[in-house]
mmCIF file of C-alpha atoms in Angstrom:
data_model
loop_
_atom_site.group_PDB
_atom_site.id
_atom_site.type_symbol
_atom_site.label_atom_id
_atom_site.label_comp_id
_atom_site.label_asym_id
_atom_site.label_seq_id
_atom_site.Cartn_x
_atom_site.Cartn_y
_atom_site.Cartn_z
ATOM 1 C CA UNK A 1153 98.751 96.578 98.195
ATOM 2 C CA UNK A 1154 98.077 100.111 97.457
ATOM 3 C CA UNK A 1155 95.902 101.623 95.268
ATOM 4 C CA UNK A 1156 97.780 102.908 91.740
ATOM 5 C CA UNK A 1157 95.756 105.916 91.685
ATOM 6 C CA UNK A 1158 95.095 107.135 95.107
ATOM 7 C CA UNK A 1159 98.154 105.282 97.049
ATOM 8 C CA UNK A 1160 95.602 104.356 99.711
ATOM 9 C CA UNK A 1161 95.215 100.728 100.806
ATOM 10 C CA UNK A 1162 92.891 99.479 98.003
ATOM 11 C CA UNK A 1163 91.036 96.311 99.831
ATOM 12 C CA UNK A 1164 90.403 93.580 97.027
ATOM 13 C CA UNK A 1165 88.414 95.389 93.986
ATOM 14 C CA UNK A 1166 90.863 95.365 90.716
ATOM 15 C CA UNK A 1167 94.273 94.165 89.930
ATOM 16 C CA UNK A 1168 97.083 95.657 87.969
ATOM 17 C CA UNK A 1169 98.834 93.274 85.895
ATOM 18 C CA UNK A 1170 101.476 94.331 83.382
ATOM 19 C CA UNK A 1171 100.095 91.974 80.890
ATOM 20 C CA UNK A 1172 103.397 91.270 79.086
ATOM 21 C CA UNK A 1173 105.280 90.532 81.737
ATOM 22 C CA UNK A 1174 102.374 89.151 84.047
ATOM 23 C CA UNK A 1175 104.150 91.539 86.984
ATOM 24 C CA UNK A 1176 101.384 92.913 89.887
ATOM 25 C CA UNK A 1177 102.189 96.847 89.580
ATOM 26 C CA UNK A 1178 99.362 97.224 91.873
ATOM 27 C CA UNK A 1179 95.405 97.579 92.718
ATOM 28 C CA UNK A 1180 92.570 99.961 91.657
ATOM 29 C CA UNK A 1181 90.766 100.521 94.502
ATOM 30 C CA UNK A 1182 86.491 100.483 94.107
ATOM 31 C CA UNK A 1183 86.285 104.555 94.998
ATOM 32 C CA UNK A 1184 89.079 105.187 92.247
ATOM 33 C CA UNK A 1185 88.041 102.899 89.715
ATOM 34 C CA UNK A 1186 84.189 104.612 89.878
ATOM 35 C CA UNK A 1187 85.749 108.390 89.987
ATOM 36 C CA UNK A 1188 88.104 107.555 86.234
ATOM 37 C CA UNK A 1189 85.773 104.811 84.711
ATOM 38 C CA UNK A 1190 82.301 105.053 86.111
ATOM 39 C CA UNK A 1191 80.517 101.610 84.629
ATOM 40 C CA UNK A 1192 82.806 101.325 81.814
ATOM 41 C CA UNK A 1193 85.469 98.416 83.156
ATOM 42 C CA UNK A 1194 82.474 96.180 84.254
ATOM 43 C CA UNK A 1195 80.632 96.460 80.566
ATOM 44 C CA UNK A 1196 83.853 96.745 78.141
ATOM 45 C CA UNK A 1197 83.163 95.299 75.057
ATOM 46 C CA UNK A 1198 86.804 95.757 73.067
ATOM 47 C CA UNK A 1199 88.608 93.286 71.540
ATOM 48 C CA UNK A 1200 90.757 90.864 73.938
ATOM 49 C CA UNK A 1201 93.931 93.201 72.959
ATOM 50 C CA UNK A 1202 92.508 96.070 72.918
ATOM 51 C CA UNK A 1203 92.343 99.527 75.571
ATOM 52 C CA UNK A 1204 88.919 99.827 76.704
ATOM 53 C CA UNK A 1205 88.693 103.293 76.242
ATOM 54 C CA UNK A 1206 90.893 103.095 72.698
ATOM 55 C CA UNK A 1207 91.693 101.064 69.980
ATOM 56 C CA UNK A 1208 95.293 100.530 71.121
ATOM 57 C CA UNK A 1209 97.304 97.614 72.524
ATOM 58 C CA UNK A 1210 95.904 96.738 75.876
ATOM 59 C CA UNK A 1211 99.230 96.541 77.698
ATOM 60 C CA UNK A 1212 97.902 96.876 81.901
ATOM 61 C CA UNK A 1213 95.035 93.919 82.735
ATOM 62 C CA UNK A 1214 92.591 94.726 85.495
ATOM 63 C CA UNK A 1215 91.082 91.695 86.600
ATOM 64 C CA UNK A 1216 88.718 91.728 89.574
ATOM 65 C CA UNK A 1217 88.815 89.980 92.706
ATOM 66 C CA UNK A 1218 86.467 87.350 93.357
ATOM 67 C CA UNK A 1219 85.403 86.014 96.411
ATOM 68 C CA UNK A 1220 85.953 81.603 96.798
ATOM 69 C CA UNK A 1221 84.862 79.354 99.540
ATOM 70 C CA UNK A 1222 86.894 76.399 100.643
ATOM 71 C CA UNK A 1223 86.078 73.933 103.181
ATOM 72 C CA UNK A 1224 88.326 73.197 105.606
ATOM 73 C CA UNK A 1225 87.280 70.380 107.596
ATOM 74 C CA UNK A 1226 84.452 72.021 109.597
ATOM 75 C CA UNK A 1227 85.424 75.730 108.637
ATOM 76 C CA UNK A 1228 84.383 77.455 105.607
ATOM 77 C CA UNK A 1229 87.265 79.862 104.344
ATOM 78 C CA UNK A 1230 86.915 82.482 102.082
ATOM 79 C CA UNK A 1231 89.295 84.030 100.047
ATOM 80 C CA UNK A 1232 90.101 86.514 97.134
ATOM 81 C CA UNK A 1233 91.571 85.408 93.584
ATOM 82 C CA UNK A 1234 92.243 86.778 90.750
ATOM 83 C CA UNK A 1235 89.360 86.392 87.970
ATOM 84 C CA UNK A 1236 89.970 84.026 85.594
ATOM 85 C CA UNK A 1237 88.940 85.428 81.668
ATOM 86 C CA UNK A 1238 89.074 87.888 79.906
ATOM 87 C CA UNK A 1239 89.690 90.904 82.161
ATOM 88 C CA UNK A 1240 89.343 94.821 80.851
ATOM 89 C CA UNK A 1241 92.766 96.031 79.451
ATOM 90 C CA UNK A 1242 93.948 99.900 79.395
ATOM 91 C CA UNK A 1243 96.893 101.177 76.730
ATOM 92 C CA UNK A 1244 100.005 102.629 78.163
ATOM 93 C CA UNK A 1245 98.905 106.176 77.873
ATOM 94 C CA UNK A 1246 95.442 105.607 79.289
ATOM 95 C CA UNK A 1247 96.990 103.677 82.322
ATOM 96 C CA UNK A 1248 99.713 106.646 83.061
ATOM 97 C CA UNK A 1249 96.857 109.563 82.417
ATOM 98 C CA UNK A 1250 95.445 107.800 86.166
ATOM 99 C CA UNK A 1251 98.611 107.463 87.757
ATOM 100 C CA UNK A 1252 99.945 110.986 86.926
ATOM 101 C CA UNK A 1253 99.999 113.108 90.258
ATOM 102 C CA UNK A 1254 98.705 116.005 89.107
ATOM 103 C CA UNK A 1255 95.509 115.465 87.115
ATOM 104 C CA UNK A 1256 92.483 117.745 87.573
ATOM 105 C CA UNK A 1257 89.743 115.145 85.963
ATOM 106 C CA UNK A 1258 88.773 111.912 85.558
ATOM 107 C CA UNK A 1259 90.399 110.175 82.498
ATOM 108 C CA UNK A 1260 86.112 109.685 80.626
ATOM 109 C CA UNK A 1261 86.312 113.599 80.539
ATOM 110 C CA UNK A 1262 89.267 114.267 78.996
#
């Protein structure tokens, strides 16, 4: 999948999860997610409902990928998943300010 912000192929960093409805909208790719959110996603400390960067309904999940390895008779496989948990949430209006197409700055300095 693509990534939500950039539209380039995003690799396995993030998930976009529309958490009502548990549809994939997407992923947030590692260079995109750094540029809007810096350190913020990996150390958000809101509420389980709550935007990280607001005290609104945390509508859009972004889980990370995690590496697993499976043994397969004499091969080792690995694979991404979807974290388990409690994954960082972002607010309707937060999620659309990094999707718009023509933003000028990062979503911390607004």
């Amino acid at each position: 999948m693509n990534c939500v912000r950039c539209g380039h192929e995003s690799g396995y960093n993030r998930a976009v999860i529309d958490r009502f409805s548990g549809a994939k909208i997407g992923h947030l790719c590692m260079n995109c997610e750094r540029e809007e959110f810096g350190n913020v996603l990996e150390y958000s400390t809101r509420g389980d409902d709550e935007c990280v960067l607001c005290e609104r309904d945390g509508q859009i999940e972004l889980p990370r990928f995690v590496p697993v390895e499976r043994q397969v008779g004499e091969t080792v496989v690995v694979e991404s998943e979807i974290e388990d948990g409690t994954a960082p949430r972002l607010c309707d209006e937060h999620f659309h300010a990094i999707t718009e197409a023509e933003r000028l700055r990062p979503v911390l300095d607004r």
